[in-house]
Amino acid sequence: MNKPTEIQGVSGTQLKLFVEKIERLEEEKSEVQENIKDVYAEAKSVGFDTKVMKQVVRLRKLKKEEYEEQEELLDIYKQALGMIPSESN
Amino acid sequence: MNKPTEIQGVSGTQLKLFVEKIERLEEEKSEVQENIKDVYAEAKSVGFDTKVMKQVVRLRKLKKEEYEEQEELLDIYKQALGMIPSESN
Amino acid sequence: MNKPTEIQGVSGTQLKLFVEKIERLEEEKSEVQENIKDVYAEAKSVGFDTKVMKQVVRLRKLKKEEYEEQEELLDIYKQALGMIPSESN
Amino acid sequence: MNKPTEIQGVSGTQLKLFVEKIERLEEEKSEVQENIKDVYAEAKSVGFDTKVMKQVVRLRKLKKEEYEEQEELLDIYKQALGMIPSESN
DNA sequence: CTGCCATTTTACCGGC
DNA sequence: GCCGGTAAAATGGCAG
């Protein structure tokens, strides 16, 4: 048999499933990335400066993260104060 | 009015739409990325070596790309030799 | 003294040596890059299509890389299967 | 003969020579690049911050270019004033 | 926490 | 001279 599905305790079949699933997900990711590119292209075509836009997006992301950190901290405080149940419950 | 929609010929409204669309797409992308991570984690949990898996995925991608480039190159050759019409025709 | 050689525990002299060495290497690199450009220019002058040539070069590189990755992957498999000692031994 | 050296007026032999020369040059370039990497690595190993170093290198390059532009301009003025002969002579 | 790898950004080069 | 695409550099994220 030249298509062994198990060698040294490694299931080729199972490995194949994992790899193919990953590849499908990476395909999806590429498509989304393409979409992002398209949006920038469209914005550019109506006169926006994509470089600046990218900076804007980055800044907003940073701010959002900051905000979320604060929210998270707030949750921790609330939990510590018994105002809300802890996640593990 | 503190929400001008046009400054220096730049439409804030339009820009906002673009930026928000990009942000939604990047959100999607992050989710897909998370899914990929999860698959690797699951594979690892049943005994696969993540490093090897990543290399397998990379290699397969490389092969696919090479194949596609071959095709592309072939087209260029054909065009160069006048065997097929160029794209602009 | 206006040429301190150590500030905040950082040796200016040593840093200078590193930076200058890097600059010399980057100079070399630029020269090689120039040479590459010249070869393309010469090829073009005798009728070759630069774009096609670049794709040929890229494809050949891709193949070489793929081959090398294959080898590398094979080693990893061998190691995983205990057929050869790991690098750290 | 399955190794034609000329198709549609394209000399395969000549093309091969060009491509191989380019590949040799790119090989050289890679080696130089490796050397640069090594220098950064060494600098890092003795405590320098490579990120900052890269910025330093970039700045110095900019300054050098600025300087050369000025020199060039100076030459143009000199030529205009008949102080030195023009390049085309 | 460090090194490695992928992604992203920047710079370059050729074509129009 | 500008724009598009391609290659290099820099940054950021992930695993170990």
Short mmCIF file of N, CA and C in Angstrom, two decimals, chain B residues 4-78:
data_model
loop_
_atom_site.label_atom_id
_atom_site.label_comp_id
_atom_site.label_asym_id
_atom_site.label_seq_id
_atom_site.Cartn_x
_atom_site.Cartn_y
_atom_site.Cartn_z
N PRO B 4 -18.11 68.98 10.72
CA PRO B 4 -18.04 69.40 9.32
C PRO B 4 -17.89 68.17 8.44
N THR B 5 -18.56 68.16 7.32
CA THR B 5 -18.42 67.01 6.44
C THR B 5 -17.51 67.31 5.26
N GLU B 6 -17.05 68.55 5.22
CA GLU B 6 -16.11 68.86 4.14
C GLU B 6 -15.12 69.92 4.56
N ILE B 7 -13.85 69.56 4.54
CA ILE B 7 -12.78 70.47 4.89
C ILE B 7 -11.72 70.39 3.81
N GLN B 8 -11.34 71.51 3.32
CA GLN B 8 -10.29 71.55 2.30
C GLN B 8 -10.61 70.64 1.12
N GLY B 9 -11.88 70.58 0.80
CA GLY B 9 -12.26 69.74 -0.34
C GLY B 9 -12.30 68.26 -0.04
N VAL B 10 -12.11 67.90 1.24
CA VAL B 10 -12.14 66.50 1.62
C VAL B 10 -13.47 66.19 2.31
N SER B 11 -14.18 65.25 1.76
CA SER B 11 -15.45 64.89 2.36
C SER B 11 -15.26 63.97 3.54
N GLY B 12 -15.54 64.49 4.73
CA GLY B 12 -15.40 63.69 5.94
C GLY B 12 -16.35 62.52 5.95
N THR B 13 -17.52 62.75 5.45
CA THR B 13 -18.52 61.68 5.42
C THR B 13 -18.05 60.50 4.58
N GLN B 14 -17.58 60.85 3.41
CA GLN B 14 -17.11 59.80 2.50
C GLN B 14 -15.91 59.06 3.10
N LEU B 15 -15.00 59.84 3.65
CA LEU B 15 -13.82 59.23 4.27
C LEU B 15 -14.22 58.27 5.37
N LYS B 16 -15.18 58.73 6.17
CA LYS B 16 -15.64 57.91 7.29
C LYS B 16 -16.18 56.57 6.78
N LEU B 17 -16.93 56.63 5.71
CA LEU B 17 -17.48 55.40 5.14
C LEU B 17 -16.38 54.44 4.73
N PHE B 18 -15.40 54.99 4.05
CA PHE B 18 -14.28 54.14 3.63
C PHE B 18 -13.57 53.53 4.83
N VAL B 19 -13.25 54.39 5.78
CA VAL B 19 -12.49 53.92 6.94
C VAL B 19 -13.28 52.85 7.70
N GLU B 20 -14.55 53.08 7.86
CA GLU B 20 -15.34 52.10 8.62
C GLU B 20 -15.47 50.78 7.87
N LYS B 21 -15.55 50.88 6.57
CA LYS B 21 -15.61 49.65 5.79
C LYS B 21 -14.31 48.85 5.95
N ILE B 22 -13.22 49.57 5.87
CA ILE B 22 -11.91 48.92 6.05
C ILE B 22 -11.83 48.28 7.42
N GLU B 23 -12.30 49.00 8.42
CA GLU B 23 -12.24 48.46 9.77
C GLU B 23 -13.07 47.19 9.91
N ARG B 24 -14.21 47.18 9.26
CA ARG B 24 -15.02 45.96 9.32
C ARG B 24 -14.29 44.79 8.67
N LEU B 25 -13.67 45.08 7.53
CA LEU B 25 -12.93 44.03 6.84
C LEU B 25 -11.73 43.55 7.67
N GLU B 26 -11.08 44.47 8.32
CA GLU B 26 -9.95 44.05 9.14
C GLU B 26 -10.41 43.22 10.34
N GLU B 27 -11.57 43.56 10.80
CA GLU B 27 -12.16 42.77 11.88
C GLU B 27 -12.36 41.33 11.41
N GLU B 28 -12.98 41.21 10.24
CA GLU B 28 -13.16 39.89 9.62
C GLU B 28 -11.85 39.14 9.52
N LYS B 29 -10.87 39.86 9.03
CA LYS B 29 -9.57 39.23 8.82
C LYS B 29 -9.02 38.69 10.14
N SER B 30 -9.15 39.46 11.18
CA SER B 30 -8.67 39.02 12.49
C SER B 30 -9.39 37.75 12.93
N GLU B 31 -10.67 37.71 12.64
CA GLU B 31 -11.43 36.52 13.03
C GLU B 31 -10.92 35.29 12.29
N VAL B 32 -10.70 35.45 11.01
CA VAL B 32 -10.18 34.32 10.24
C VAL B 32 -8.83 33.89 10.80
N GLN B 33 -8.01 34.87 11.08
CA GLN B 33 -6.69 34.59 11.65
C GLN B 33 -6.82 33.80 12.96
N GLU B 34 -7.77 34.21 13.76
CA GLU B 34 -8.05 33.49 15.02
C GLU B 34 -8.41 32.04 14.73
N ASN B 35 -9.23 31.85 13.74
CA ASN B 35 -9.64 30.49 13.38
C ASN B 35 -8.45 29.65 12.98
N ILE B 36 -7.56 30.26 12.23
CA ILE B 36 -6.36 29.53 11.82
C ILE B 36 -5.57 29.11 13.06
N LYS B 37 -5.38 30.05 13.93
CA LYS B 37 -4.66 29.76 15.18
C LYS B 37 -5.32 28.59 15.92
N ASP B 38 -6.63 28.64 15.96
CA ASP B 38 -7.36 27.58 16.66
C ASP B 38 -7.10 26.21 16.05
N VAL B 39 -7.09 26.18 14.71
CA VAL B 39 -6.84 24.90 14.06
C VAL B 39 -5.47 24.37 14.43
N TYR B 40 -4.47 25.24 14.39
CA TYR B 40 -3.13 24.81 14.78
C TYR B 40 -3.14 24.31 16.23
N ALA B 41 -3.84 25.02 17.06
CA ALA B 41 -3.88 24.63 18.48
C ALA B 41 -4.52 23.25 18.64
N GLU B 42 -5.56 23.04 17.89
CA GLU B 42 -6.24 21.74 17.98
C GLU B 42 -5.32 20.63 17.48
N ALA B 43 -4.69 20.89 16.35
CA ALA B 43 -3.76 19.90 15.80
C ALA B 43 -2.67 19.58 16.82
N LYS B 44 -2.18 20.63 17.43
CA LYS B 44 -1.13 20.43 18.42
C LYS B 44 -1.64 19.57 19.57
N SER B 45 -2.86 19.82 19.98
CA SER B 45 -3.43 19.10 21.12
C SER B 45 -3.59 17.61 20.85
N VAL B 46 -3.66 17.23 19.58
CA VAL B 46 -3.71 15.80 19.29
C VAL B 46 -2.37 15.27 18.82
N GLY B 47 -1.33 16.04 19.08
CA GLY B 47 0.01 15.50 18.89
C GLY B 47 0.79 15.95 17.67
N PHE B 48 0.23 16.79 16.84
CA PHE B 48 1.00 17.22 15.67
C PHE B 48 2.00 18.31 16.04
N ASP B 49 3.05 18.34 15.25
CA ASP B 49 4.09 19.35 15.46
C ASP B 49 3.74 20.57 14.61
N THR B 50 3.40 21.65 15.29
CA THR B 50 2.97 22.87 14.61
C THR B 50 4.00 23.40 13.62
N LYS B 51 5.23 23.33 14.02
CA LYS B 51 6.29 23.86 13.15
C LYS B 51 6.32 23.12 11.82
N VAL B 52 6.25 21.81 11.91
CA VAL B 52 6.26 21.01 10.69
C VAL B 52 5.02 21.33 9.86
N MET B 53 3.89 21.40 10.51
CA MET B 53 2.66 21.72 9.79
C MET B 53 2.77 23.03 9.03
N LYS B 54 3.31 24.02 9.70
CA LYS B 54 3.44 25.32 9.04
C LYS B 54 4.33 25.22 7.81
N GLN B 55 5.35 24.42 7.94
CA GLN B 55 6.23 24.28 6.78
C GLN B 55 5.53 23.55 5.64
N VAL B 56 4.74 22.57 6.00
CA VAL B 56 3.97 21.87 4.97
C VAL B 56 3.05 22.86 4.25
N VAL B 57 2.36 23.65 5.02
CA VAL B 57 1.44 24.63 4.43
C VAL B 57 2.21 25.61 3.53
N ARG B 58 3.32 26.05 4.03
CA ARG B 58 4.12 27.01 3.27
C ARG B 58 4.61 26.40 1.95
N LEU B 59 5.09 25.19 2.05
CA LEU B 59 5.61 24.53 0.86
C LEU B 59 4.52 24.33 -0.19
N ARG B 60 3.36 23.90 0.28
CA ARG B 60 2.25 23.70 -0.66
C ARG B 60 1.86 25.00 -1.33
N LYS B 61 1.90 26.06 -0.55
CA LYS B 61 1.58 27.37 -1.11
C LYS B 61 2.61 27.76 -2.18
N LEU B 62 3.85 27.51 -1.84
CA LEU B 62 4.94 27.82 -2.76
C LEU B 62 4.74 27.08 -4.08
N LYS B 63 4.40 25.83 -3.98
CA LYS B 63 4.19 25.04 -5.20
C LYS B 63 3.06 25.60 -6.03
N LYS B 64 2.00 25.95 -5.36
CA LYS B 64 0.85 26.50 -6.06
C LYS B 64 1.23 27.80 -6.76
N GLU B 65 1.94 28.63 -6.03
CA GLU B 65 2.37 29.91 -6.61
C GLU B 65 3.26 29.68 -7.82
N GLU B 66 4.16 28.72 -7.66
CA GLU B 66 5.07 28.45 -8.77
C GLU B 66 4.29 28.02 -10.00
N TYR B 67 3.36 27.15 -9.79
CA TYR B 67 2.53 26.69 -10.89
C TYR B 67 1.83 27.87 -11.57
N GLU B 68 1.24 28.72 -10.75
CA GLU B 68 0.53 29.87 -11.31
C GLU B 68 1.46 30.82 -12.05
N GLU B 69 2.66 30.96 -11.53
CA GLU B 69 3.62 31.83 -12.21
C GLU B 69 4.03 31.21 -13.54
N GLN B 70 4.19 29.91 -13.53
CA GLN B 70 4.53 29.22 -14.77
C GLN B 70 3.50 29.54 -15.84
N GLU B 71 2.25 29.43 -15.44
CA GLU B 71 1.16 29.71 -16.37
C GLU B 71 1.24 31.13 -16.90
N GLU B 72 1.48 32.02 -15.96
CA GLU B 72 1.56 33.44 -16.31
C GLU B 72 2.71 33.71 -17.27
N LEU B 73 3.83 33.10 -16.94
CA LEU B 73 5.02 33.27 -17.77
C LEU B 73 4.75 32.74 -19.17
N LEU B 74 4.10 31.61 -19.21
CA LEU B 74 3.77 31.00 -20.49
C LEU B 74 2.93 31.97 -21.33
N ASP B 75 1.98 32.59 -20.69
CA ASP B 75 1.16 33.57 -21.40
C ASP B 75 2.02 34.71 -21.95
N ILE B 76 2.92 35.16 -21.13
CA ILE B 76 3.79 36.24 -21.58
C ILE B 76 4.59 35.81 -22.80
N TYR B 77 5.12 34.61 -22.72
CA TYR B 77 5.88 34.11 -23.87
C TYR B 77 5.00 34.06 -25.11
N LYS B 78 3.81 33.53 -24.91
CA LYS B 78 2.90 33.42 -26.05
C LYS B 78 2.63 34.79 -26.64
#
